[in-house]
PDB file of C-alpha atoms in Angstrom:
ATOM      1  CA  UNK A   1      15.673   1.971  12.757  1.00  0.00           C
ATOM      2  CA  UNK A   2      17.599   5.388  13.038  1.00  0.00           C
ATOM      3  CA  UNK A   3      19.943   5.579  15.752  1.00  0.00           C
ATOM      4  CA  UNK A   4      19.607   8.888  17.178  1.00  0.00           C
ATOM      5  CA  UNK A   5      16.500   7.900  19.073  1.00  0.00           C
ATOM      6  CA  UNK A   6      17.422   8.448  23.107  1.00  0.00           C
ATOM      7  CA  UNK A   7      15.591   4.922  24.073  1.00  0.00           C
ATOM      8  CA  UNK A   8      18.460   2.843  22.400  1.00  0.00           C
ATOM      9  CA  UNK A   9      20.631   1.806  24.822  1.00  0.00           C
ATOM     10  CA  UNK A  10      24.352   2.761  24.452  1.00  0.00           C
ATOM     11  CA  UNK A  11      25.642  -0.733  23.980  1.00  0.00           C
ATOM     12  CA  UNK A  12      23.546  -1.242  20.804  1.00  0.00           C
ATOM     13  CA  UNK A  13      25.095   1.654  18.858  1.00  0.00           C
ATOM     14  CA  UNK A  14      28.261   1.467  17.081  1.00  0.00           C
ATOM     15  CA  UNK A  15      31.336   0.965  18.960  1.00  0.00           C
ATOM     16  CA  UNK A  16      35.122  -0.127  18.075  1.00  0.00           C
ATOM     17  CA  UNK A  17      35.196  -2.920  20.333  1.00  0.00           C
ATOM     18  CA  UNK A  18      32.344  -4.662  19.098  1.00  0.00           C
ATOM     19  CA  UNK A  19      33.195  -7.908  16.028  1.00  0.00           C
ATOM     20  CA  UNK A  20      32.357  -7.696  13.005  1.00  0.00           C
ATOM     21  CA  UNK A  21      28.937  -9.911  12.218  1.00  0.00           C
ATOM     22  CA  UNK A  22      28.429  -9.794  15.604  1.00  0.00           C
ATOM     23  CA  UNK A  23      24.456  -9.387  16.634  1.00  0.00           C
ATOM     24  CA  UNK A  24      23.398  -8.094  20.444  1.00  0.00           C
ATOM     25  CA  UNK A  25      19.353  -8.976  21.374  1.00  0.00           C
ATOM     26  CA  UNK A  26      17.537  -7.169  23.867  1.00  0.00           C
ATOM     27  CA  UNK A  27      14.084  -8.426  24.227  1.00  0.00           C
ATOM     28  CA  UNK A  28      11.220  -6.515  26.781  1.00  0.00           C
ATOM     29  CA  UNK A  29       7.664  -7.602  26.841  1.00  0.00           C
ATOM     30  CA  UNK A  30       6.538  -8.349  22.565  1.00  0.00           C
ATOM     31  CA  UNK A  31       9.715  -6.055  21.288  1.00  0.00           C
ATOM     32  CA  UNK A  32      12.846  -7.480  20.262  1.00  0.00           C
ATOM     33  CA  UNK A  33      15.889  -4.971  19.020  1.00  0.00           C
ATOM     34  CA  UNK A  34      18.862  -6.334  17.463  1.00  0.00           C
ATOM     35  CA  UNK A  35      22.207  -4.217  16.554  1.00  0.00           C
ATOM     36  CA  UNK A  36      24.315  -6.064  14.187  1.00  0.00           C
ATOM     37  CA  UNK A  37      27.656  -4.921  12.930  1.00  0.00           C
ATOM     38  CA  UNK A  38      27.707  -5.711   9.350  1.00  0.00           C
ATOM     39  CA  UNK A  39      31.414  -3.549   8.927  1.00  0.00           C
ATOM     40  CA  UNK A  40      33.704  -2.078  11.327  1.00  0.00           C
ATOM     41  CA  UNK A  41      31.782   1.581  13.001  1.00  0.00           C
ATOM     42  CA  UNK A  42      28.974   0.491  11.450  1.00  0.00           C
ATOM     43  CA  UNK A  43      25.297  -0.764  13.191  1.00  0.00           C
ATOM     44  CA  UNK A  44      22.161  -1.660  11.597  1.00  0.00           C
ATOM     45  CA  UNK A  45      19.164  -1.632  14.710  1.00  0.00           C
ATOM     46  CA  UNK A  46      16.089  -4.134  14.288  1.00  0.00           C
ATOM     47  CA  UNK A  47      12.771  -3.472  16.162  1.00  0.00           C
ATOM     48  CA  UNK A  48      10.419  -6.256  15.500  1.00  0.00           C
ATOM     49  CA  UNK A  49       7.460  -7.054  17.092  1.00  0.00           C
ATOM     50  CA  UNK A  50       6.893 -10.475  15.554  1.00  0.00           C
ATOM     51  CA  UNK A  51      10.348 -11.962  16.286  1.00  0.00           C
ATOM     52  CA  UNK A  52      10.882 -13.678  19.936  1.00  0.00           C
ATOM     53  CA  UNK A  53      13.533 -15.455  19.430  1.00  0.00           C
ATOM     54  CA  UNK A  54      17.710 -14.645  18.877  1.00  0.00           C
ATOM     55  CA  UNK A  55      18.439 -17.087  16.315  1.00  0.00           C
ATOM     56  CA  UNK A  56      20.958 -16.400  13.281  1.00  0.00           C
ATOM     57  CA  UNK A  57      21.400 -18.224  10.000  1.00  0.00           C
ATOM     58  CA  UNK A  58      24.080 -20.868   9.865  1.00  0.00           C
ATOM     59  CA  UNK A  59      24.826 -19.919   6.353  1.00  0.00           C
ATOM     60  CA  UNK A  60      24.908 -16.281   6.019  1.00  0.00           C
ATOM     61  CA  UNK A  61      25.726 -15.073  10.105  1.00  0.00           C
ATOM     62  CA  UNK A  62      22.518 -12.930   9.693  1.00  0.00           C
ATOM     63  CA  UNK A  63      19.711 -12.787  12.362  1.00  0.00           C
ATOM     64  CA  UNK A  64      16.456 -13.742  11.151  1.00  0.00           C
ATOM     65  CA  UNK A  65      14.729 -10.584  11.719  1.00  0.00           C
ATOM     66  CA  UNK A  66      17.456  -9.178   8.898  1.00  0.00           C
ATOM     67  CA  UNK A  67      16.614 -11.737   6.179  1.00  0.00           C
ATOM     68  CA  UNK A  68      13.107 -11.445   6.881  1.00  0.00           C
ATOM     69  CA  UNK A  69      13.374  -7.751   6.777  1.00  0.00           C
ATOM     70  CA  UNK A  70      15.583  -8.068   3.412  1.00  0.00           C
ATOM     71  CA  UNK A  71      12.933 -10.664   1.975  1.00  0.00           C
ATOM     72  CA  UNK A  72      10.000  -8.388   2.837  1.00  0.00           C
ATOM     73  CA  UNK A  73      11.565  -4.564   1.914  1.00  0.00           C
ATOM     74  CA  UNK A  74      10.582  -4.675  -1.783  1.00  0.00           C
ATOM     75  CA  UNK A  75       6.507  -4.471  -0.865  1.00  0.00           C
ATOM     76  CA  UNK A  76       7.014  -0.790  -0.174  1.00  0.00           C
ATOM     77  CA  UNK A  77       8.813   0.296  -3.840  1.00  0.00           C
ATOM     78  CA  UNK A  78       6.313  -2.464  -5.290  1.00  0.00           C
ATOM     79  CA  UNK A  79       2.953  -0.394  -4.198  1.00  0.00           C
ATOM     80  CA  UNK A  80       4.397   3.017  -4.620  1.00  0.00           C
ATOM     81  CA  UNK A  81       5.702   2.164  -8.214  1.00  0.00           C
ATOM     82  CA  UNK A  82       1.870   0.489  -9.007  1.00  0.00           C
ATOM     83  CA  UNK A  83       0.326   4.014  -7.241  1.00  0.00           C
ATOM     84  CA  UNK A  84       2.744   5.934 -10.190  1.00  0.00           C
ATOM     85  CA  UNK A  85       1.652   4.082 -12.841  1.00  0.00           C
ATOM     86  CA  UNK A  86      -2.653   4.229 -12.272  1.00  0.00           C
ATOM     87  CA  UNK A  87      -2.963   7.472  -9.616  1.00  0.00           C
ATOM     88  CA  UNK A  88      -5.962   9.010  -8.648  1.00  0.00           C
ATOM     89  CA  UNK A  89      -3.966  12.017  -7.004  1.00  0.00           C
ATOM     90  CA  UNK A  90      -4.425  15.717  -8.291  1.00  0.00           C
ATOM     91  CA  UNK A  91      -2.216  18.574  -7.637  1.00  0.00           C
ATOM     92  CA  UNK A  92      -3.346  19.649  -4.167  1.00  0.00           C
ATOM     93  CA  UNK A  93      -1.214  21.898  -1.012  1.00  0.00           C
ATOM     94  CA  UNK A  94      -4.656  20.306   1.338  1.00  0.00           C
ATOM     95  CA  UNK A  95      -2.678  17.603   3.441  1.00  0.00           C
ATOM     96  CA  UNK A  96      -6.033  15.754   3.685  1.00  0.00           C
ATOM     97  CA  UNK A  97      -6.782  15.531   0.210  1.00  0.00           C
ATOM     98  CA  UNK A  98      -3.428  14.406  -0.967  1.00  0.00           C
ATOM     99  CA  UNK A  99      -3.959  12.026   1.815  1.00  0.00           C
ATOM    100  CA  UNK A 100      -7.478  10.551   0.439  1.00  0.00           C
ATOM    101  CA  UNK A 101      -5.772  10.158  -3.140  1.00  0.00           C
ATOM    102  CA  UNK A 102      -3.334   7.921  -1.596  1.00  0.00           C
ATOM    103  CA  UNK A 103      -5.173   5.751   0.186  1.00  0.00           C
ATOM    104  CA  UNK A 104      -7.548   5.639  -2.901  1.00  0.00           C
ATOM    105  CA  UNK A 105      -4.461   4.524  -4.946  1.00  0.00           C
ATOM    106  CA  UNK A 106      -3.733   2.038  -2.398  1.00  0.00           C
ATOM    107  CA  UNK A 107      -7.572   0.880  -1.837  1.00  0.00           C
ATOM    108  CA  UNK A 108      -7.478  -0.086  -5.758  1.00  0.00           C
ATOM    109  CA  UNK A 109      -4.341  -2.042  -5.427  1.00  0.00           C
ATOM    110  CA  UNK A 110      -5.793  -3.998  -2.393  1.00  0.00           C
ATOM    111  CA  UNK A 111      -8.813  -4.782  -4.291  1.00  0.00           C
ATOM    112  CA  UNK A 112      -7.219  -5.763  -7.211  1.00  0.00           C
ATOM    113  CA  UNK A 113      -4.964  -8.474  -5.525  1.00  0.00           C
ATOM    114  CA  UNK A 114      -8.284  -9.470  -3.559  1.00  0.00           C
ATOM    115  CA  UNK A 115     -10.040  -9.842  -6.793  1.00  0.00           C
ATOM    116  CA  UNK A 116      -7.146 -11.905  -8.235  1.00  0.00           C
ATOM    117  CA  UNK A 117      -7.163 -13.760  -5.330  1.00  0.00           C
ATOM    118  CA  UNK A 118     -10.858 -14.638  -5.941  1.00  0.00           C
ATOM    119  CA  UNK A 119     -10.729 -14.999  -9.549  1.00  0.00           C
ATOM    120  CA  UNK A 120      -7.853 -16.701 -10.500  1.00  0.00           C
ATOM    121  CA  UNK A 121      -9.160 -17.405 -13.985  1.00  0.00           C
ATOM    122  CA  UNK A 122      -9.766 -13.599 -14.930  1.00  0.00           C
ATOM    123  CA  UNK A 123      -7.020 -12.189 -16.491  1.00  0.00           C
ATOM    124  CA  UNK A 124      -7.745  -8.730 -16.352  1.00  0.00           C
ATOM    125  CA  UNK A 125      -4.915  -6.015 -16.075  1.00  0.00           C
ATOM    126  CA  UNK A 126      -5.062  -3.778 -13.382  1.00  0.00           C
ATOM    127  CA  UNK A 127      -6.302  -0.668 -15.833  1.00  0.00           C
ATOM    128  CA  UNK A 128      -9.251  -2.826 -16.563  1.00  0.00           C
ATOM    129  CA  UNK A 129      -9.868  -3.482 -13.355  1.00  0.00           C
ATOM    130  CA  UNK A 130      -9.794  -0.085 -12.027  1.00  0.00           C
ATOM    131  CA  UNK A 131     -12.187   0.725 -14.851  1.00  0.00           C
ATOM    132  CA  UNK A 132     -14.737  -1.549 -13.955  1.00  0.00           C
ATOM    133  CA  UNK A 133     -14.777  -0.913 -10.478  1.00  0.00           C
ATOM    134  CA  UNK A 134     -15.303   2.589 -11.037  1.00  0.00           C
ATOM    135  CA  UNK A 135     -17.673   1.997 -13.447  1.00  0.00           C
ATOM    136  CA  UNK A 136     -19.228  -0.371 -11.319  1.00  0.00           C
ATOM    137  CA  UNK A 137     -19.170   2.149  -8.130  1.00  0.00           C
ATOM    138  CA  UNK A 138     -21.098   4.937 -10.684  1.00  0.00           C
ATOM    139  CA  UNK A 139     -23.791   2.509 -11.999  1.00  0.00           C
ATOM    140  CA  UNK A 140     -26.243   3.861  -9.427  1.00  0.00           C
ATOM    141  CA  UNK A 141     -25.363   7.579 -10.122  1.00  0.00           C
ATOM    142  CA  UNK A 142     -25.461   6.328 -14.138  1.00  0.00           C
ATOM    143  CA  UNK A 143     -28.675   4.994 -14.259  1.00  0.00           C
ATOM    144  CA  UNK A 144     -30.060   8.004 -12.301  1.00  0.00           C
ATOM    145  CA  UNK A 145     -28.599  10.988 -14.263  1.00  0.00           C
ATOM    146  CA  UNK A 146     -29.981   8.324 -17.643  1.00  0.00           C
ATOM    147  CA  UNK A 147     -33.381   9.329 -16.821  1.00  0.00           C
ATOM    148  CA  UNK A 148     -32.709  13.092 -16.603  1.00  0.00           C
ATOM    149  CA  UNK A 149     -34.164  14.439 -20.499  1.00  0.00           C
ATOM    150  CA  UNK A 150     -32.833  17.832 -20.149  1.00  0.00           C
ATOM    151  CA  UNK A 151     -28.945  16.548 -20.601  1.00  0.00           C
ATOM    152  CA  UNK A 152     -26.891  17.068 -23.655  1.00  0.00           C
ATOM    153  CA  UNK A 153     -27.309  14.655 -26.675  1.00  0.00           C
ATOM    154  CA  UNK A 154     -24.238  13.325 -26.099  1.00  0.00           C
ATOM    155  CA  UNK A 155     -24.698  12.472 -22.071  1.00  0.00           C
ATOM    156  CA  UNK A 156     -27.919  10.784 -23.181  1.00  0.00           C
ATOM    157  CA  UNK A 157     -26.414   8.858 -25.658  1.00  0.00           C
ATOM    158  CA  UNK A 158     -23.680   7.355 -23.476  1.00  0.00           C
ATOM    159  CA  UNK A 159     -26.294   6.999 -20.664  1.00  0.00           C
ATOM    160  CA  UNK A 160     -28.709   4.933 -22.484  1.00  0.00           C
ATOM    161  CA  UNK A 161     -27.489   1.909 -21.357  1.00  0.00           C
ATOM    162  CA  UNK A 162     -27.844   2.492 -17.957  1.00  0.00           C
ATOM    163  CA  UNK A 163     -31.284   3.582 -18.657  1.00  0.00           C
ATOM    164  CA  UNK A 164     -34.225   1.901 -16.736  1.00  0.00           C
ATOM    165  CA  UNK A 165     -37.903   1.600 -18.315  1.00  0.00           C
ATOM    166  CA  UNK A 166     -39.955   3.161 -16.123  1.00  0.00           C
ATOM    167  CA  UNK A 167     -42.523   5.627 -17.008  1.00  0.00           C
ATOM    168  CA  UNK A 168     -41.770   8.158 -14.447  1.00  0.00           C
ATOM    169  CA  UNK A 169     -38.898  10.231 -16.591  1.00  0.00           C
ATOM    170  CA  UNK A 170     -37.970  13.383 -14.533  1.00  0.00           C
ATOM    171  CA  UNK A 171     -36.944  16.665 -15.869  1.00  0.00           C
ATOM    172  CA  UNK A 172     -34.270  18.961 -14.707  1.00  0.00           C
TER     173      UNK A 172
END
C-alpha cells in the first residue's frame, strides 16, 4: 500500500526510532494493516482483509500477510504475460472498448484453467483452446450464414460443414 494516503496513522510510517524487522498491527473491524521495517527509513504497509491474526514466521521475522503476499504477487505478471501472448485487443482511444478486450483476454484465460480443471486428460494448448471456443461460440451464426446461396464460392465452401439439410434454403 502507498503511504501517502491521509488514513494511515502516523506511527505506521517510517520513522528513525523504529527496529529494524520490527512489524506494528492495527486491526479495526475485518481490516488488518501491518508496517514492517525491512531497512532503516524504510516501511512496507499491509492491508489485508483475510488476515486476523499478528503472527510472524519464526524463521524468516516476516508477518504472514508478507509471505503470503510474496507467495501470491506473481498471479498478476502471470495473466498479463498470457493476455500478451493470445489478445483479443485492437488499437482503440474508447476507454470502454479497450476495457471489453481485456476482460475478453481474461474471460479466455479463466475458461481455459476451468476447462483444464475439468479435463485433466486433454492436453490442448491454450491457442487451441481459444480456437475452439470461438469456433464453438460461432457455430450458430455458421450454420446460419451456410444456408445463405448468394455468398461467395469460397464462404460456401468453408461453410458447408456447418450446413444443415433442410429444404428451406434462403436467399439474400
Amino acid at each position: 500500500m502507498k503511504k501517502n494516503k491521509k488514513e494511515i496513522p502516523p506511527e505506521f510510517l517510517p520513522s528513525k526510532s523504529r527496529e529494524i524487522n520490527s512489524s506494528l498491527f492495527g486491526f479495526q473491524h475485518d481490516f488488518c494493516l501491518v508496517s514492517t521495517i525491512p531497512k532503516k527509513n524504510k516501511a512496507v504497509i499491509f492491508l489485508s482483509t483475510a488476515h486476523d491474526t499478528s503472527d510472524i514466521d519464526d524463521i524468516t521475522s516476516k508477518t504472514i500477510i508478507n509471505l503470503d503476499y510474496n507467495a501470491t504477487k506473481g498471479g498478476v505478471d502471470t495473466v498479463d504475460q498470457m493476455c500478451a501472448s493470445y489478445s483479443t485487443s485492437r488499437i482503440t482511444r474508447r476507454w470502454p472498448l479497450a476495457l471489453f478486450f481485456r476482460h475478453l483476454d481474461i474471460a479466455g484465460i479463466n475458461a481455459n484453467i476451468i476447462f483444464k480443471f475439468n479435463n485433466v486428460e486433454n492436453r490442448d494448448r491454450r491457442r487451441q483452446f481459444l480456437k475452439n471456443l470461438a469456433l464453438d461460440l460461432m457455430k450458430e451464426h455458421l450454420k446460419e450464414r451456410a444456408g445463405i446461396l448468394s455468398l461467395p464460392k469460397d464462404v460456401q465452401v468453408f461453410l458447408e460443414k456447418y450446413k444443415e439439410n433442410h429444404s428451406s434454403v434462403r436467399e439474400m
